[in-house]
CSV table of C-alpha atoms in Angstrom, one decimal:
chain,number,residue,atom,x,y,z
A,1,MET,CA,0.0,0.0,0.0
A,2,GLY,CA,2.7,2.5,1.0
A,3,ASP,CA,2.7,5.7,2.9
A,4,TRP,CA,1.2,9.0,2.0
A,5,GLN,CA,4.3,11.1,2.6
A,6,SER,CA,5.6,9.9,-0.7
A,7,LEU,CA,2.4,11.1,-2.4
A,8,ILE,CA,2.7,14.5,-0.7
A,9,ASN,CA,6.2,14.8,-2.1
A,10,LEU,CA,5.0,13.9,-5.6
A,11,ILE,CA,2.1,16.4,-5.5
A,12,ARG,CA,4.3,19.2,-4.1
A,13,GLN,CA,6.8,18.7,-6.9
A,14,PHE,CA,4.1,18.6,-9.6
A,15,ASN,CA,2.7,21.9,-8.3
A,16,GLN,CA,6.1,23.6,-7.9
A,17,GLU,CA,7.1,22.8,-11.4
A,18,ARG,CA,3.9,24.5,-12.7
A,19,ASP,CA,3.9,27.3,-10.1
A,20,TRP,CA,0.4,26.4,-9.1
A,21,GLY,CA,0.8,27.1,-5.4
A,22,GLN,CA,-0.6,30.6,-6.1
A,23,PHE,CA,-4.1,29.2,-7.0
A,24,HIS,CA,-4.2,26.6,-4.2
A,25,ASN,CA,-5.9,28.4,-1.4
A,26,ALA,CA,-7.8,26.1,0.9
A,27,LYS,CA,-11.2,27.3,-0.3
A,28,ASP,CA,-10.6,26.5,-3.9
A,29,LEU,CA,-8.9,23.2,-3.0
A,30,ALA,CA,-12.1,22.2,-1.0
A,31,LEU,CA,-14.1,23.3,-4.0
A,32,ALA,CA,-12.0,21.3,-6.4
A,33,LEU,CA,-12.4,18.2,-4.1
A,34,SER,CA,-16.2,18.5,-4.2
A,35,ILE,CA,-16.2,19.0,-8.0
A,36,GLU,CA,-14.2,15.7,-8.3
A,37,ALA,CA,-16.7,14.1,-5.9
A,38,GLY,CA,-19.4,15.1,-8.4
A,39,GLU,CA,-17.5,13.5,-11.2
A,40,LEU,CA,-17.1,10.3,-9.2
A,41,ASN,CA,-20.9,10.3,-8.5
A,42,GLU,CA,-21.7,10.8,-12.2
A,43,LEU,CA,-20.2,7.3,-12.8
A,44,PHE,CA,-23.1,5.8,-10.7
A,45,LEU,CA,-25.9,8.0,-12.0
A,46,TRP,CA,-29.0,6.1,-13.1
A,47,LYS,CA,-27.2,2.9,-12.4
A,48,ASN,CA,-26.7,0.2,-9.8
A,49,ALA,CA,-23.4,0.3,-7.8
A,50,GLU,CA,-22.0,-2.6,-9.8
A,51,GLU,CA,-22.5,-0.9,-13.2
A,52,ALA,CA,-20.0,1.8,-12.7
A,53,ASP,CA,-16.9,1.7,-14.9
A,54,GLN,CA,-14.0,0.7,-12.6
A,55,GLU,CA,-11.3,2.3,-14.5
A,56,ARG,CA,-13.0,5.7,-14.4
A,57,VAL,CA,-13.8,5.2,-10.7
A,58,LYS,CA,-10.1,4.7,-10.2
A,59,GLU,CA,-9.3,8.0,-11.9
A,60,GLU,CA,-11.9,10.1,-10.1
A,61,LEU,CA,-11.0,8.6,-6.8
A,62,ALA,CA,-7.3,9.4,-7.5
A,63,ASP,CA,-8.3,13.0,-8.1
A,64,ILE,CA,-10.2,13.1,-4.8
A,65,PHE,CA,-7.2,11.7,-2.9
A,66,THR,CA,-4.9,14.3,-4.6
A,67,TYR,CA,-7.0,17.2,-3.4
A,68,ALA,CA,-7.6,15.8,0.0
A,69,ILE,CA,-3.9,15.2,0.4
A,70,GLN,CA,-3.1,18.8,-0.7
A,71,LEU,CA,-5.6,20.1,1.8
A,72,ALA,CA,-4.0,18.0,4.6
A,73,ASP,CA,-0.6,19.3,3.5
A,74,LYS,CA,-1.8,22.9,3.4
A,75,TYR,CA,-2.9,22.7,7.0
A,76,ASP,CA,0.0,20.4,8.0
A,77,PHE,CA,-2.4,17.7,9.3
A,78,ASP,CA,-1.1,14.2,9.9
A,79,ILE,CA,-3.5,12.1,7.9
A,80,ASN,CA,-3.2,9.0,10.1
A,81,GLU,CA,-3.7,11.0,13.2
A,82,ILE,CA,-6.8,12.9,12.0
A,83,VAL,CA,-8.5,9.9,10.5
A,84,SER,CA,-7.8,7.6,13.5
A,85,ARG,CA,-9.0,10.3,15.9
A,86,LYS,CA,-12.2,10.7,13.9
A,87,ILE,CA,-12.8,7.0,13.9
A,88,GLN,CA,-12.4,7.0,17.7
A,89,ASN,CA,-15.0,9.9,17.9
A,90,ASN,CA,-17.3,8.0,15.7
A,91,ALA,CA,-17.0,4.9,17.9
A,92,LEU,CA,-18.4,7.0,20.7
A,93,LYS,CA,-21.2,8.5,18.6
A,94,TYR,CA,-22.1,5.1,17.3
A,95,PRO,CA,-21.7,2.6,20.1
A,96,VAL,CA,-21.7,-1.0,18.9
A,97,GLU,CA,-24.7,-2.1,20.8
A,98,LYS,CA,-26.9,0.7,19.4
A,99,ALA,CA,-25.5,1.1,15.9
A,100,ARG,CA,-25.2,-2.6,15.0
A,101,GLY,CA,-27.0,-3.3,11.8
A,102,SER,CA,-28.6,0.2,11.6
A,103,ALA,CA,-28.0,2.9,9.0
A,104,LYS,CA,-29.5,5.6,11.2
A,105,LYS,CA,-27.6,8.8,11.9
A,106,TYR,CA,-26.3,9.1,15.5
A,107,ASN,CA,-28.9,11.7,16.5
A,108,ASP,CA,-31.7,9.4,15.4
A,109,LEU,CA,-30.3,6.3,17.2
B,1,MET,CA,3.1,10.1,9.4
B,2,GLY,CA,2.0,6.6,8.5
B,3,ASP,CA,0.7,4.3,6.0
B,4,TRP,CA,-2.7,3.7,4.4
B,5,GLN,CA,-2.9,0.0,5.4
B,6,SER,CA,-3.3,0.8,9.1
B,7,LEU,CA,-6.2,3.1,8.4
B,8,ILE,CA,-7.9,0.5,6.2
B,9,ASN,CA,-7.6,-2.0,9.0
B,10,LEU,CA,-9.1,0.5,11.5
B,11,ILE,CA,-12.0,1.3,9.2
B,12,ARG,CA,-12.7,-2.4,8.4
B,13,GLN,CA,-12.8,-3.2,12.1
B,14,PHE,CA,-15.1,-0.3,12.9
B,15,ASN,CA,-17.5,-1.4,10.2
B,16,GLN,CA,-17.4,-5.1,11.1
B,17,GLU,CA,-18.2,-4.4,14.7
B,18,ARG,CA,-21.3,-2.5,13.6
B,19,ASP,CA,-22.2,-4.9,10.7
B,20,TRP,CA,-22.3,-1.9,8.4
B,21,GLY,CA,-20.8,-3.6,5.3
B,22,GLN,CA,-24.4,-4.3,4.1
B,23,PHE,CA,-25.0,-0.6,3.5
B,24,HIS,CA,-21.6,0.2,2.0
B,25,ASN,CA,-22.2,-0.4,-1.7
B,26,ALA,CA,-19.9,1.8,-3.9
B,27,LYS,CA,-22.7,4.1,-5.0
B,28,ASP,CA,-23.7,5.1,-1.5
B,29,LEU,CA,-20.0,5.4,-0.4
B,30,ALA,CA,-19.4,7.8,-3.3
B,31,LEU,CA,-22.6,9.7,-2.3
B,32,ALA,CA,-21.4,9.8,1.3
B,33,LEU,CA,-18.1,11.2,0.2
B,34,SER,CA,-19.7,14.0,-1.8
B,35,ILE,CA,-22.0,14.9,1.1
B,36,GLU,CA,-18.9,15.2,3.4
B,37,ALA,CA,-17.3,17.3,0.7
B,38,GLY,CA,-20.3,19.6,0.9
B,39,GLU,CA,-19.9,19.9,4.7
B,40,LEU,CA,-16.2,20.7,4.2
B,41,ASN,CA,-17.2,23.5,1.7
B,42,GLU,CA,-19.7,24.9,4.1
B,43,LEU,CA,-16.8,25.9,6.4
B,44,PHE,CA,-15.6,28.3,3.7
B,45,LEU,CA,-19.0,29.7,2.6
B,46,TRP,CA,-19.2,33.5,2.5
B,47,LYS,CA,-15.6,33.6,3.8
B,48,ASN,CA,-12.0,33.9,2.7
B,49,ALA,CA,-9.9,30.8,2.7
B,50,GLU,CA,-8.2,31.9,5.9
B,51,GLU,CA,-11.4,32.3,7.9
B,52,ALA,CA,-12.4,28.7,8.0
B,53,ASP,CA,-12.3,26.9,11.4
B,54,GLN,CA,-9.3,24.6,11.3
B,55,GLU,CA,-10.6,22.1,13.8
B,56,ARG,CA,-13.7,21.6,11.8
B,57,VAL,CA,-11.8,21.4,8.5
B,58,LYS,CA,-9.8,18.6,10.2
B,59,GLU,CA,-12.9,16.7,11.0
B,60,GLU,CA,-14.6,17.0,7.7
B,61,LEU,CA,-11.4,16.2,5.9
B,62,ALA,CA,-11.0,13.1,8.1
B,63,ASP,CA,-14.5,12.0,7.0
B,64,ILE,CA,-13.6,12.5,3.4
B,65,PHE,CA,-10.5,10.3,3.8
B,66,THR,CA,-12.5,7.7,5.6
B,67,TYR,CA,-15.0,7.3,2.7
B,68,ALA,CA,-12.3,7.6,0.0
B,69,ILE,CA,-10.3,4.9,1.7
B,70,GLN,CA,-13.4,2.6,2.0
B,71,LEU,CA,-14.0,3.0,-1.7
B,72,ALA,CA,-10.4,2.2,-2.5
B,73,ASP,CA,-10.7,-0.9,-0.3
B,74,LYS,CA,-14.0,-1.9,-1.9
B,75,TYR,CA,-12.4,-1.9,-5.3
B,76,ASP,CA,-9.1,-3.3,-4.0
B,77,PHE,CA,-7.2,-0.3,-5.4
B,78,ASP,CA,-3.7,0.4,-4.2
B,79,ILE,CA,-3.9,4.1,-3.2
B,80,ASN,CA,-0.3,5.0,-3.8
B,81,GLU,CA,-0.4,3.4,-7.2
B,82,ILE,CA,-3.6,5.0,-8.4
B,83,VAL,CA,-2.6,8.5,-7.2
B,84,SER,CA,0.9,8.4,-8.5
B,85,ARG,CA,-0.4,7.1,-11.9
B,86,LYS,CA,-2.9,9.9,-12.1
B,87,ILE,CA,-0.2,12.5,-11.3
B,88,GLN,CA,1.8,11.0,-14.2
B,89,ASN,CA,-1.2,11.3,-16.5
B,90,ASN,CA,-1.8,14.9,-15.4
B,91,ALA,CA,1.9,15.7,-16.1
B,92,LEU,CA,1.2,14.7,-19.7
B,93,LYS,CA,-2.0,16.7,-19.9
B,94,TYR,CA,-0.4,19.8,-18.2
B,95,PRO,CA,3.2,20.0,-19.6
B,96,VAL,CA,5.3,22.3,-17.5
B,97,GLU,CA,6.1,24.8,-20.4
B,98,LYS,CA,2.4,25.2,-21.2
B,99,ALA,CA,0.8,25.0,-17.7
B,100,ARG,CA,3.3,27.1,-15.8
B,101,GLY,CA,1.5,29.8,-13.9
B,102,SER,CA,-1.8,29.1,-15.6
B,103,ALA,CA,-5.1,27.9,-14.0
B,104,LYS,CA,-6.6,27.0,-17.3
B,105,LYS,CA,-8.1,23.5,-17.8
B,106,TYR,CA,-6.0,21.3,-20.1
B,107,ASN,CA,-8.4,21.5,-23.0
B,108,ASP,CA,-8.2,25.3,-22.9
B,109,LEU,CA,-4.4,25.5,-22.7
C,1,MET,CA,-40.2,35.7,-16.4
C,2,GLY,CA,-43.1,33.3,-16.7
C,3,ASP,CA,-44.5,30.6,-14.6
C,4,TRP,CA,-42.9,27.2,-13.9
C,5,GLN,CA,-45.9,25.1,-14.8
C,6,SER,CA,-45.0,25.6,-18.5
C,7,LEU,CA,-41.5,24.3,-17.7
C,8,ILE,CA,-42.9,21.2,-15.9
C,9,ASN,CA,-45.0,20.5,-19.0
C,10,LEU,CA,-41.9,20.9,-21.3
C,11,ILE,CA,-39.8,18.6,-19.1
C,12,ARG,CA,-42.5,15.9,-18.8
C,13,GLN,CA,-43.0,15.8,-22.5
C,14,PHE,CA,-39.2,15.6,-23.1
C,15,ASN,CA,-39.0,12.6,-20.7
C,16,GLN,CA,-42.1,10.9,-22.0
C,17,GLU,CA,-40.8,11.0,-25.6
C,18,ARG,CA,-37.6,9.3,-24.4
C,19,ASP,CA,-39.3,6.9,-22.0
C,20,TRP,CA,-36.9,8.2,-19.3
C,21,GLY,CA,-39.4,8.1,-16.4
C,22,GLN,CA,-38.1,4.6,-15.5
C,23,PHE,CA,-34.6,6.1,-14.5
C,24,HIS,CA,-36.0,9.1,-12.7
C,25,ASN,CA,-36.4,7.9,-9.1
C,26,ALA,CA,-35.9,10.7,-6.5
C,27,LYS,CA,-32.6,9.5,-5.3
C,28,ASP,CA,-31.0,9.6,-8.8
C,29,LEU,CA,-32.7,12.9,-9.6
C,30,ALA,CA,-31.1,14.4,-6.4
C,31,LEU,CA,-27.8,12.9,-7.4
C,32,ALA,CA,-28.1,14.4,-10.9
C,33,LEU,CA,-28.8,17.8,-9.3
C,34,SER,CA,-25.7,17.7,-7.2
C,35,ILE,CA,-23.6,16.6,-10.1
C,36,GLU,CA,-24.8,19.6,-12.1
C,37,ALA,CA,-24.1,21.8,-9.1
C,38,GLY,CA,-20.5,20.5,-9.2
C,39,GLU,CA,-20.3,21.5,-12.9
C,40,LEU,CA,-21.6,24.9,-12.1
C,41,ASN,CA,-19.0,25.3,-9.3
C,42,GLU,CA,-16.2,24.2,-11.7
C,43,LEU,CA,-16.9,27.5,-13.7
C,44,PHE,CA,-15.7,29.4,-10.6
C,45,LEU,CA,-12.7,27.2,-9.6
C,46,TRP,CA,-9.4,29.0,-9.1
C,47,LYS,CA,-11.2,32.2,-10.1
C,48,ASN,CA,-13.0,35.3,-8.8
C,49,ALA,CA,-16.7,35.4,-9.1
C,50,GLU,CA,-16.6,37.8,-12.0
C,51,GLU,CA,-14.3,35.6,-14.1
C,52,ALA,CA,-16.8,32.8,-14.7
C,53,ASP,CA,-18.1,32.3,-18.3
C,54,GLN,CA,-21.7,33.7,-18.2
C,55,GLU,CA,-22.9,31.5,-21.1
C,56,ARG,CA,-21.7,28.4,-19.3
C,57,VAL,CA,-23.2,29.5,-16.0
C,58,LYS,CA,-26.5,29.9,-17.9
C,59,GLU,CA,-26.3,26.3,-19.1
C,60,GLU,CA,-25.4,24.7,-15.9
C,61,LEU,CA,-28.0,26.7,-14.0
C,62,ALA,CA,-30.6,25.6,-16.5
C,63,ASP,CA,-29.6,22.0,-15.8
C,64,ILE,CA,-30.0,22.5,-12.1
C,65,PHE,CA,-33.5,24.1,-12.5
C,66,THR,CA,-34.4,21.2,-14.7
C,67,TYR,CA,-33.6,18.6,-12.1
C,68,ALA,CA,-35.0,20.7,-9.2
C,69,ILE,CA,-38.3,21.1,-11.1
C,70,GLN,CA,-38.4,17.4,-11.9
C,71,LEU,CA,-38.0,16.6,-8.2
C,72,ALA,CA,-40.7,19.1,-7.2
C,73,ASP,CA,-43.0,17.5,-9.9
C,74,LYS,CA,-42.1,14.0,-8.6
C,75,TYR,CA,-43.3,14.8,-5.1
C,76,ASP,CA,-46.1,17.1,-6.3
C,77,PHE,CA,-44.7,20.0,-4.5
C,78,ASP,CA,-45.9,23.5,-5.3
C,79,ILE,CA,-42.7,25.4,-5.9
C,80,ASN,CA,-44.0,28.8,-4.9
C,81,GLU,CA,-45.5,27.4,-1.8
C,82,ILE,CA,-42.4,25.5,-0.6
C,83,VAL,CA,-40.0,28.3,-1.4
C,84,SER,CA,-42.1,31.1,0.2
C,85,ARG,CA,-42.7,28.9,3.3
C,86,LYS,CA,-38.9,28.3,3.6
C,87,ILE,CA,-38.2,32.0,3.4
C,88,GLN,CA,-40.7,32.6,6.2
C,89,ASN,CA,-39.0,30.0,8.3
C,90,ASN,CA,-35.6,31.6,7.5
C,91,ALA,CA,-37.0,34.9,8.6
C,92,LEU,CA,-37.6,33.4,12.0
C,93,LYS,CA,-34.2,31.8,12.2
C,94,TYR,CA,-32.5,35.0,11.0
C,95,PRO,CA,-34.3,37.9,12.6
C,96,VAL,CA,-33.4,41.2,11.0
C,97,GLU,CA,-32.0,42.8,14.1
C,98,LYS,CA,-29.6,39.9,14.7
C,99,ALA,CA,-28.7,38.9,11.2
C,100,ARG,CA,-28.2,42.3,9.7
C,101,GLY,CA,-24.8,42.5,8.0
C,102,SER,CA,-23.7,39.1,9.4
C,103,ALA,CA,-22.8,36.0,7.4
C,104,LYS,CA,-23.0,33.8,10.5
C,105,LYS,CA,-25.1,30.6,10.6
C,106,TYR,CA,-28.2,30.9,12.7
C,107,ASN,CA,-26.9,28.7,15.4
C,108,ASP,CA,-23.8,30.9,15.8
C,109,LEU,CA,-25.8,34.2,15.9
D,1,MET,CA,-48.8,27.3,-8.9
D,2,GLY,CA,-47.2,30.6,-9.6
D,3,ASP,CA,-44.5,32.6,-11.3
D,4,TRP,CA,-40.8,33.1,-10.6
D,5,GLN,CA,-41.0,36.8,-10.3
D,6,SER,CA,-42.9,36.8,-7.0
D,7,LEU,CA,-40.3,34.5,-5.6
D,8,ILE,CA,-37.5,36.7,-6.8
D,9,ASN,CA,-39.2,39.6,-5.1
D,10,LEU,CA,-39.5,37.7,-1.8
D,11,ILE,CA,-35.9,36.7,-1.8
D,12,ARG,CA,-34.7,40.2,-2.7
D,13,GLN,CA,-36.7,41.7,0.1
D,14,PHE,CA,-35.4,39.1,2.6
D,15,ASN,CA,-31.8,39.8,1.6
D,16,GLN,CA,-32.2,43.6,1.6
D,17,GLU,CA,-33.6,43.6,5.1
D,18,ARG,CA,-30.6,41.7,6.3
D,19,ASP,CA,-28.0,43.6,4.1
D,20,TRP,CA,-26.8,40.3,2.8
D,21,GLY,CA,-26.2,41.4,-0.8
D,22,GLN,CA,-22.5,42.0,0.2
D,23,PHE,CA,-21.9,38.3,0.7
D,24,HIS,CA,-23.8,37.1,-2.3
D,25,ASN,CA,-21.2,37.0,-5.0
D,26,ALA,CA,-21.9,34.4,-7.7
D,27,LYS,CA,-19.1,32.1,-6.6
D,28,ASP,CA,-20.4,31.8,-3.0
D,29,LEU,CA,-24.0,31.5,-4.3
D,30,ALA,CA,-23.0,28.6,-6.5
D,31,LEU,CA,-21.1,27.1,-3.5
D,32,ALA,CA,-24.2,27.5,-1.3
D,33,LEU,CA,-26.3,25.8,-3.9
D,34,SER,CA,-24.0,22.7,-4.0
D,35,ILE,CA,-23.9,22.5,-0.2
D,36,GLU,CA,-27.7,22.4,-0.1
D,37,ALA,CA,-27.6,19.8,-2.9
D,38,GLY,CA,-25.4,17.7,-0.5
D,39,GLU,CA,-27.9,18.1,2.3
D,40,LEU,CA,-30.7,17.0,-0.1
D,41,ASN,CA,-28.6,13.9,-1.1
D,42,GLU,CA,-28.0,13.1,2.6
D,43,LEU,CA,-31.8,12.3,2.9
D,44,PHE,CA,-31.3,9.4,0.5
D,45,LEU,CA,-28.0,8.1,1.8
D,46,TRP,CA,-27.9,4.3,2.5
D,47,LYS,CA,-31.6,4.2,1.5
D,48,ASN,CA,-34.0,3.5,-1.4
D,49,ALA,CA,-35.5,6.5,-3.1
D,50,GLU,CA,-38.9,5.9,-1.3
D,51,GLU,CA,-37.4,6.0,2.2
D,52,ALA,CA,-36.4,9.6,2.2
D,53,ASP,CA,-38.4,11.9,4.6
D,54,GLN,CA,-40.6,14.0,2.3
D,55,GLU,CA,-40.9,17.0,4.6
D,56,ARG,CA,-37.1,17.3,4.7
D,57,VAL,CA,-36.8,16.8,1.0
D,58,LYS,CA,-39.3,19.7,0.7
D,59,GLU,CA,-37.1,22.0,2.8
D,60,GLU,CA,-33.8,21.1,1.1
D,61,LEU,CA,-35.3,21.5,-2.3
D,62,ALA,CA,-36.7,24.9,-1.3
D,63,ASP,CA,-33.2,25.9,-0.3
D,64,ILE,CA,-31.8,24.8,-3.6
D,65,PHE,CA,-34.5,26.8,-5.5
D,66,THR,CA,-33.7,29.8,-3.4
D,67,TYR,CA,-30.1,29.8,-4.3
D,68,ALA,CA,-30.7,29.0,-8.0
D,69,ILE,CA,-33.2,31.8,-8.2
D,70,GLN,CA,-30.7,34.2,-6.6
D,71,LEU,CA,-28.1,33.2,-9.1
D,72,ALA,CA,-30.5,33.7,-12.0
D,73,ASP,CA,-31.4,37.1,-10.6
D,74,LYS,CA,-27.7,38.0,-10.1
D,75,TYR,CA,-27.0,37.4,-13.8
D,76,ASP,CA,-30.4,38.7,-14.9
D,77,PHE,CA,-31.3,35.4,-16.6
D,78,ASP,CA,-34.9,34.8,-17.5
D,79,ILE,CA,-35.5,31.4,-15.9
D,80,ASN,CA,-38.1,30.2,-18.4
D,81,GLU,CA,-36.0,31.2,-21.3
D,82,ILE,CA,-32.8,29.5,-20.1
D,83,VAL,CA,-34.5,26.3,-19.1
D,84,SER,CA,-36.6,26.0,-22.2
D,85,ARG,CA,-33.6,26.7,-24.4
D,86,LYS,CA,-31.5,24.1,-22.6
D,87,ILE,CA,-34.3,21.5,-23.1
D,88,GLN,CA,-34.3,22.3,-26.8
D,89,ASN,CA,-30.5,21.8,-26.9
D,90,ASN,CA,-30.9,18.5,-25.0
D,91,ALA,CA,-33.5,17.4,-27.6
D,92,LEU,CA,-30.8,17.7,-30.2
D,93,LYS,CA,-28.2,15.9,-28.1
D,94,TYR,CA,-30.7,13.2,-27.3
D,95,PRO,CA,-32.8,12.5,-30.4
D,96,VAL,CA,-35.9,10.4,-29.5
D,97,GLU,CA,-35.0,7.5,-31.8
D,98,LYS,CA,-31.5,7.1,-30.3
D,99,ALA,CA,-32.2,8.0,-26.6
D,100,ARG,CA,-35.5,6.2,-26.1
D,101,GLY,CA,-35.2,3.9,-23.1
D,102,SER,CA,-31.5,4.5,-22.7
D,103,ALA,CA,-29.7,6.1,-19.7
D,104,LYS,CA,-26.5,6.5,-21.7
D,105,LYS,CA,-24.8,9.9,-21.9
D,106,TYR,CA,-25.1,11.6,-25.3
D,107,ASN,CA,-21.4,11.0,-26.1
D,108,ASP,CA,-21.9,7.2,-25.5
D,109,LEU,CA,-25.1,6.9,-27.6
C-alpha cells in the first residue's frame, strides 16, 4: 500500500514545477475536491453500484485523494492522526450495541 | 506520518463491529463522500480561505479520507499506485512549459 | 419571467418521448442535481466570481433548474409554496436585528 | 402554482432587510447551492428512493430553488427562457430514436 508522505512529495513537486501554489488556497482546494466528488458520483448516476466503470472510478478517486492530500498538507495535518481520531470519535457516537445493523444517523439512534 | 494500510484496518474493524458492510455499496459510499465534501465546503462559505475553522476542517477532511479509503478498499485499489499514476497522466495533460502559472483547464491550454 | 408550470410540461414531454421516467427515481434525480451543481462550481474554480463564463453559467444553472423542477414534480410540491414557506422559516431563524450584515449561521448568531 | 417573479421579489426583500447582498457573489451562491444539494442527497444516503423523509426533501429542495433563483437574478437570466432553451438543446443531443429507453450519456449513444 505504501505511505502517504511519498504522495505528498509527488504532488508538491508537480505543483512547484507548474507554479500552481498561487491558486491553491484552501477554499478552492475544497471546491476542487467537491467537483471531483461530483464527477465520481456521475459514474453511478441512473445505475446500480455494480454498473460503474471501474477504470473511471479509479481515476476520479485518485483526483479526490490528490486534493484531500493537498488540503492536509496545506494545514499540516497528519492524515493517520486525524483519521484515526475521527474513527475514535465515531466509535463514541455510534456505540456497537446501538449502531449494530442500523444505518440511522447518530442523532436518530 | 504513517501508511494507508493501518487506516484501512481501523475502518474495516469499525464497520465489522457494527455490521455496516451491508450498507456500503460503492454508489452510496461515493454519495457519502460528496455529502462530506459539501460539509467541508460549508466551512468556507461566504468567507475567505483563511477564515475557516481549522478544527472543523480537520474533522470534515477526516470524514472524506474515511470514505475515500473505504471506496479504494472496496475496489481493492492500491492508493499510492492510483494516485501516482494519475499524477503522471496529469503531467502529460499539463506539460510544464504550457501550464506554468496558468489555472486553465488542459483543454483550454 | 413566466411561470414554472409551463416548464414542468416541457420537461414531462421531453422525458415521455424518451421513456426516461423509468430512470428518474428521486434518489438519482437528487444525485443528478448535485452533479450539475458540481459542474456549475467548476466554472468558478481558481477564479474570482466575475471571471466565470456567463454562457456556461447559464447552461449549468438551467440543468440545475431542470432537475429541481423534476424533483418538485415527482413529489407534487408547489414550488412557490415550498419556497415562500422556507423563506418565512428563515426569517424566524435569522431575525433582521440579529442577522443584519452578518454571514454567521443561525446557530452561531 | 405561480410565477418566478414573485419568488425573486420575496428573496430580494429578505436579503435587503438583512443587508446580505454584500456576501452574495456568484461564486459563493454557487457554492451554497452545491452545499444544499449535498444536504438533499443526505436524505437518500444508505436508502432507497422511497425511504427519504418528504418533509425534509421539501425543505432542502426549497433551499436549492432559493439559491438557484438568486443566481438567475444576479445574472439577470430569464428562468423560463434559459430552461426551455436548454431543453431544446438536449432534444438535439438526445434524439428520440436514439435515446429512447436508454440512460447513456449523449457521447456514448
